[in-house]
Amino acid sequence: MTFGVFMHKDGSIYDDIPEVHYQFPKSYLSRAQQMVGDWIVYREPVKISKSKGFFAVAKVEEIIPDPTEPDRYRAIIERGSYLPFEPTVPHIVNGEQVERGVLNEEGKVSGRAQAAVRPLSPSDFARIISLGLPDEDFLPRSDDEVVEDNRVREHQTPFEIKRPIVQSLVSKPFRDRAFRRAVMHAYDGRCAVTGWKLVNGGGRLEAQAAHIRPVEHGGPDSVRNGLALSGTAHWMFDRGLIGLSDELDIMVSRQVNDPASVEGNINRTVKALVPARESDKPHHQFIAWHREHCFKH
């Protein structure tokens, strides 16, 4: 098993849902098979305008032949493992490549950086994770800590690096904090239903990070499976009293006992206020699941 990088571009010829599966050609099969049972990071190509760089981490559960495309395969992402980075990690930090394994002996970016599926060293993995999922409880604070001034001590063994990272990546409190941070940033702290952006006296946003498809029902900790919702809107959404159409129209259940009050708190557009970036908008699969399993028609 080994850490890896999966290159992903929205709108490419490949049928990717990063939270669920990653499609790739047969030429990468042997590399991808090495990553089964281990963690990968997703990266947008450098050539994309305003590239997010490294934007998420996930665990590969298995590799299967693609059911629709011959000579292609799918890396199936382990349920509940996907986690978005906030902030996303640029390709270059402080003038240096974050993924140093793509550098050749002369310190220049090699052709390997173009490979859509490639292995990732433990030190590069630790560096990327520490930048994309900053958290005071993320790594041990000791004389042997993994991260120091955004650099990783290269002399540590893979096991010493891997253990604290993996422990955090599967920790529910850690994942909850990371999910909230990513959703609040994507929505700028504004409730998608009411349009309110309220901040209490302590500077904390009133809006909450809500899962569209709950984690306990197979929903990922993904921005595309999230909404920023005020407390009351969150309560109603979880109980199916409000829902979303495929066009993001806000629907009010016929079972609401006071529809006028609910409708009075919906923003004037009567559509969910979602991020401008396509890759941050609610995914239609998650919306459809909520409408089918939660929304009370």
Short mmCIF file of C-alpha atoms in Angstrom, two decimals:
data_model
loop_
_atom_site.label_atom_id
_atom_site.label_comp_id
_atom_site.label_asym_id
_atom_site.label_seq_id
_atom_site.Cartn_x
_atom_site.Cartn_y
_atom_site.Cartn_z
CA MET A 1 0.00 0.00 0.00
CA THR A 2 1.13 3.54 -0.68
CA PHE A 3 -0.13 7.12 -0.64
CA GLY A 4 -1.04 8.58 -4.00
CA VAL A 5 -2.22 11.51 -6.10
CA PHE A 6 -5.34 11.46 -8.30
CA MET A 7 -5.51 14.31 -10.81
CA HIS A 8 -9.06 15.56 -11.29
CA LYS A 9 -10.56 18.19 -13.57
CA ASP A 10 -14.24 19.09 -13.56
CA GLY A 11 -15.77 18.61 -16.98
CA SER A 12 -13.08 16.24 -18.24
CA ILE A 13 -13.75 13.16 -20.39
CA TYR A 14 -13.58 10.99 -17.29
CA ASP A 15 -16.65 10.14 -15.25
CA ASP A 16 -15.42 11.15 -11.81
CA ILE A 17 -17.36 11.79 -8.65
CA PRO A 18 -14.37 12.36 -6.33
CA GLU A 19 -16.43 11.60 -3.23
CA VAL A 20 -17.54 8.25 -4.69
CA HIS A 21 -15.23 7.02 -7.45
CA TYR A 22 -12.36 8.03 -9.73
CA GLN A 23 -12.17 6.83 -13.33
CA PHE A 24 -8.84 6.26 -15.07
CA PRO A 25 -7.38 4.48 -18.14
CA LYS A 26 -5.84 1.02 -18.08
CA SER A 27 -2.33 2.48 -18.35
CA TYR A 28 -2.56 3.57 -14.70
CA LEU A 29 -3.97 0.31 -13.36
CA SER A 30 -0.78 -1.06 -11.78
CA ARG A 31 -0.12 2.24 -9.99
CA ALA A 32 -3.66 2.57 -8.72
CA GLN A 33 -3.68 -0.99 -7.40
CA GLN A 34 -0.79 -0.08 -5.07
CA MET A 35 -3.03 2.50 -3.42
CA VAL A 36 -5.87 0.15 -2.48
CA GLY A 37 -6.40 0.37 1.27
CA ASP A 38 -4.48 3.62 1.56
CA TRP A 39 -5.05 7.35 1.21
CA ILE A 40 -4.79 9.60 -1.85
CA VAL A 41 -5.03 13.35 -2.33
CA TYR A 42 -6.96 14.95 -5.17
CA ARG A 43 -5.21 17.62 -7.23
CA GLU A 44 -6.37 19.95 -9.99
CA PRO A 45 -3.94 20.38 -12.90
CA VAL A 46 -1.67 23.41 -12.84
CA LYS A 47 -2.91 24.58 -16.24
CA ILE A 48 -6.48 25.12 -15.02
CA SER A 49 -7.29 28.79 -14.52
CA LYS A 50 -7.35 29.52 -10.79
CA SER A 51 -6.46 25.91 -10.03
CA LYS A 52 -7.35 24.83 -6.51
CA GLY A 53 -4.22 22.69 -6.36
CA PHE A 54 -4.73 19.91 -3.83
CA PHE A 55 -8.35 20.00 -2.72
CA ALA A 56 -9.29 16.81 -0.84
CA VAL A 57 -8.13 13.54 0.69
CA ALA A 58 -9.83 10.14 0.46
CA LYS A 59 -9.16 6.44 0.97
CA VAL A 60 -9.21 3.92 -1.88
CA GLU A 61 -11.34 0.89 -1.05
CA GLU A 62 -10.97 -1.14 -4.25
CA ILE A 63 -10.30 -0.99 -7.99
CA ILE A 64 -12.93 -2.36 -10.38
CA PRO A 65 -13.35 -2.44 -14.17
CA ASP A 66 -15.46 0.50 -15.26
CA PRO A 67 -19.03 -0.74 -15.87
CA THR A 68 -19.61 1.59 -18.82
CA GLU A 69 -16.24 2.21 -20.50
CA PRO A 70 -13.98 -0.60 -21.78
CA ASP A 71 -10.25 -0.23 -20.96
CA ARG A 72 -11.08 2.10 -18.07
CA TYR A 73 -11.21 1.38 -14.36
CA ARG A 74 -12.68 2.94 -11.24
CA ALA A 75 -11.06 3.52 -7.91
CA ILE A 76 -13.90 3.16 -5.43
CA ILE A 77 -13.59 5.62 -2.53
CA GLU A 78 -14.21 4.16 0.92
CA ARG A 79 -17.48 5.44 2.31
CA GLY A 80 -16.98 8.19 4.87
CA SER A 81 -13.31 8.79 4.03
CA TYR A 82 -13.52 11.77 1.65
CA LEU A 83 -12.63 15.09 3.28
CA PRO A 84 -12.22 18.48 1.53
CA PHE A 85 -9.28 20.74 2.26
CA GLU A 86 -9.86 24.21 3.65
CA PRO A 87 -7.80 25.98 2.69
CA THR A 88 -7.04 24.22 -0.56
CA VAL A 89 -3.31 23.68 -1.00
CA PRO A 90 -1.61 25.50 -3.90
CA HIS A 91 0.99 23.75 -6.01
CA ILE A 92 3.68 26.11 -4.74
CA VAL A 93 4.04 27.43 -1.19
CA ASN A 94 6.75 29.90 -0.21
CA GLY A 95 8.34 29.47 -3.62
CA GLU A 96 8.68 25.69 -3.29
CA GLN A 97 6.74 22.77 -4.76
CA VAL A 98 4.50 21.26 -2.12
CA GLU A 99 4.77 17.86 -3.82
CA ARG A 100 8.53 17.55 -3.87
CA GLY A 101 8.46 14.06 -5.32
CA VAL A 102 7.79 15.57 -8.78
CA LEU A 103 11.18 17.30 -8.79
CA ASN A 104 14.14 15.80 -10.64
CA GLU A 105 17.77 15.83 -9.49
CA GLU A 106 18.19 19.40 -10.75
CA GLY A 107 15.22 20.53 -8.64
CA LYS A 108 12.97 21.08 -11.66
CA VAL A 109 9.48 19.70 -12.21
CA SER A 110 9.78 16.41 -14.07
CA GLY A 111 7.41 14.79 -16.56
CA ARG A 112 6.09 12.69 -13.69
CA ALA A 113 4.04 15.71 -12.56
CA GLN A 114 1.76 15.19 -15.58
CA ALA A 115 0.75 11.67 -14.56
CA ALA A 116 -2.89 11.57 -13.50
CA VAL A 117 -2.23 8.73 -11.05
CA ARG A 118 1.07 8.63 -9.21
CA PRO A 119 2.53 7.59 -5.86
CA LEU A 120 3.13 10.13 -3.12
CA SER A 121 5.85 9.97 -0.49
CA PRO A 122 4.81 9.92 3.19
CA SER A 123 6.53 13.26 3.78
CA ASP A 124 4.74 14.90 0.84
CA PHE A 125 1.44 13.44 2.04
CA ALA A 126 2.01 14.79 5.55
CA ARG A 127 2.92 18.21 4.21
CA ILE A 128 -0.18 18.45 2.04
CA ILE A 129 -2.51 17.23 4.79
CA SER A 130 -1.09 19.62 7.36
CA LEU A 131 -1.64 22.56 5.01
CA GLY A 132 -5.10 21.50 3.83
CA LEU A 133 -6.50 20.41 7.19
CA PRO A 134 -4.96 22.78 9.74
CA ASP A 135 -6.05 21.81 13.22
CA GLU A 136 -4.41 22.32 16.58
CA ASP A 137 -5.16 18.73 17.54
CA PHE A 138 -4.14 17.25 14.20
CA LEU A 139 -0.56 16.16 14.84
CA PRO A 140 1.42 15.43 18.02
CA ARG A 141 3.12 18.38 19.68
CA SER A 142 6.51 17.11 20.76
CA ASP A 143 10.18 17.30 19.88
CA ASP A 144 9.42 14.82 17.09
CA GLU A 145 6.38 16.57 15.66
CA VAL A 146 5.74 16.03 11.98
CA VAL A 147 5.03 19.60 10.95
CA GLU A 148 7.21 22.59 11.67
CA ASP A 149 6.82 25.91 9.85
CA ASN A 150 4.88 24.22 7.06
CA ARG A 151 7.78 21.85 6.45
CA VAL A 152 8.00 18.16 7.15
CA ARG A 153 11.08 16.67 8.75
CA GLU A 154 12.29 14.28 6.09
CA HIS A 155 14.18 11.99 8.49
CA GLN A 156 11.03 10.56 10.04
CA THR A 157 10.06 7.06 9.00
CA PRO A 158 6.82 6.48 7.01
CA PHE A 159 5.22 4.78 10.02
CA GLU A 160 6.00 7.73 12.32
CA ILE A 161 4.41 10.09 9.82
CA LYS A 162 1.43 7.95 8.89
CA ARG A 163 0.05 6.93 12.26
CA PRO A 164 -0.98 10.34 13.69
CA ILE A 165 -2.32 11.50 10.33
CA VAL A 166 -4.53 8.48 9.78
CA GLN A 167 -5.77 8.65 13.37
CA SER A 168 -6.94 12.20 12.73
CA LEU A 169 -8.45 11.48 9.30
CA VAL A 170 -10.79 8.89 10.81
CA SER A 171 -11.60 10.92 13.94
CA LYS A 172 -15.20 12.15 13.90
CA PRO A 173 -14.53 15.39 15.88
CA PHE A 174 -11.67 16.23 13.52
CA ARG A 175 -13.77 15.46 10.44
CA ASP A 176 -16.71 17.50 11.78
CA ARG A 177 -14.47 20.55 12.25
CA ALA A 178 -12.94 20.16 8.79
CA PHE A 179 -16.37 19.75 7.14
CA ARG A 180 -17.79 22.82 8.89
CA ARG A 181 -14.74 24.91 7.97
CA ALA A 182 -14.99 23.94 4.28
CA VAL A 183 -18.76 24.51 4.01
CA MET A 184 -18.70 27.83 5.87
CA HIS A 185 -15.91 29.07 3.60
CA ALA A 186 -17.68 27.96 0.41
CA TYR A 187 -20.94 29.66 1.47
CA ASP A 188 -19.23 32.66 3.07
CA GLY A 189 -21.14 31.85 6.25
CA ARG A 190 -24.49 32.69 4.64
CA CYS A 191 -27.56 30.48 5.07
CA ALA A 192 -28.52 28.97 1.71
CA VAL A 193 -32.25 29.17 2.56
CA THR A 194 -32.76 32.47 4.40
CA GLY A 195 -29.80 34.38 2.99
CA TRP A 196 -28.87 35.52 6.48
CA LYS A 197 -25.27 35.95 7.52
CA LEU A 198 -25.54 36.42 11.27
CA VAL A 199 -22.56 36.60 13.64
CA ASN A 200 -22.83 36.45 17.41
CA GLY A 201 -20.96 38.66 19.85
CA GLY A 202 -18.07 36.22 19.95
CA GLY A 203 -17.61 36.35 16.20
CA ARG A 204 -19.11 32.90 15.56
CA LEU A 205 -21.34 32.43 12.54
CA GLU A 206 -24.94 31.50 13.27
CA ALA A 207 -25.16 29.23 10.23
CA GLN A 208 -24.38 25.52 10.59
CA ALA A 209 -22.83 23.04 8.18
CA ALA A 210 -25.57 20.58 7.20
CA HIS A 211 -25.17 17.33 5.28
CA ILE A 212 -27.63 16.89 2.42
CA ARG A 213 -27.29 13.11 2.53
CA PRO A 214 -26.47 12.25 6.15
CA VAL A 215 -23.19 10.49 6.92
CA GLU A 216 -25.06 7.65 8.61
CA HIS A 217 -26.81 7.03 5.30
CA GLY A 218 -23.67 7.04 3.18
CA GLY A 219 -23.25 10.76 2.63
CA PRO A 220 -19.67 12.09 2.38
CA ASP A 221 -18.11 14.98 4.28
CA SER A 222 -18.00 16.93 1.03
CA VAL A 223 -18.87 20.55 0.25
CA ARG A 224 -21.07 19.21 -2.57
CA ASN A 225 -22.97 17.23 0.06
CA GLY A 226 -23.24 20.25 2.32
CA LEU A 227 -25.30 23.37 2.85
CA ALA A 228 -24.80 26.32 5.16
CA LEU A 229 -28.10 26.60 7.04
CA SER A 230 -29.37 28.65 9.94
CA GLY A 231 -30.43 26.65 12.98
CA THR A 232 -34.14 26.59 12.13
CA ALA A 233 -33.55 25.91 8.42
CA HIS A 234 -31.18 23.08 9.37
CA TRP A 235 -33.82 21.59 11.67
CA MET A 236 -36.48 21.74 8.94
CA PHE A 237 -34.17 20.36 6.24
CA ASP A 238 -33.14 17.36 8.36
CA ARG A 239 -36.80 16.58 9.03
CA GLY A 240 -37.84 16.90 5.43
CA LEU A 241 -40.01 19.97 5.90
CA ILE A 242 -37.99 21.79 3.24
CA GLY A 243 -36.05 20.37 0.32
CA LEU A 244 -34.44 21.28 -3.00
CA SER A 245 -35.37 20.61 -6.59
CA ASP A 246 -32.70 19.71 -9.17
CA GLU A 247 -32.75 23.40 -10.16
CA LEU A 248 -32.15 24.36 -6.49
CA ASP A 249 -35.65 25.72 -5.96
CA ILE A 250 -36.53 25.65 -2.26
CA MET A 251 -39.56 23.40 -1.73
CA VAL A 252 -41.81 23.55 1.34
CA SER A 253 -43.51 20.36 2.44
CA ARG A 254 -47.29 20.19 2.47
CA GLN A 255 -46.96 18.81 5.99
CA VAL A 256 -45.65 22.11 7.38
CA ASN A 257 -48.27 23.42 9.83
CA ASP A 258 -47.41 27.09 9.26
CA PRO A 259 -46.30 27.41 5.60
CA ALA A 260 -46.69 31.21 5.51
CA SER A 261 -44.10 31.67 8.28
CA VAL A 262 -41.68 29.26 6.61
CA GLU A 263 -42.08 30.91 3.21
CA GLY A 264 -41.60 34.31 4.82
CA ASN A 265 -38.10 33.33 5.91
CA ILE A 266 -36.98 32.04 2.52
CA ASN A 267 -34.79 34.43 0.55
CA ARG A 268 -36.47 36.43 -2.22
CA THR A 269 -35.13 34.31 -5.09
CA VAL A 270 -36.82 31.20 -3.59
CA LYS A 271 -33.70 29.33 -4.68
CA ALA A 272 -30.88 28.00 -2.55
CA LEU A 273 -28.00 30.49 -2.40
CA VAL A 274 -25.03 28.31 -3.33
CA PRO A 275 -21.35 28.93 -4.15
CA ALA A 276 -20.47 30.32 -7.57
CA ARG A 277 -17.81 27.69 -8.18
CA GLU A 278 -19.37 24.68 -9.90
CA SER A 279 -17.33 22.17 -7.92
CA ASP A 280 -18.74 23.56 -4.65
CA LYS A 281 -22.42 23.50 -5.61
CA PRO A 282 -24.70 20.76 -4.22
CA HIS A 283 -24.40 17.60 -6.33
CA HIS A 284 -27.64 16.47 -7.96
CA GLN A 285 -27.19 12.91 -6.64
CA PHE A 286 -27.21 14.08 -3.03
CA ILE A 287 -30.14 16.46 -3.59
CA ALA A 288 -32.12 13.67 -5.25
CA TRP A 289 -31.38 11.33 -2.34
CA HIS A 290 -32.66 13.88 0.18
CA ARG A 291 -35.78 14.51 -1.89
CA GLU A 292 -36.49 10.79 -2.17
CA HIS A 293 -35.69 9.69 1.38
CA CYS A 294 -36.26 12.77 3.57
CA PHE A 295 -38.52 15.34 1.97
CA LYS A 296 -42.14 14.97 2.97
CA HIS A 297 -44.15 15.66 -0.19
#
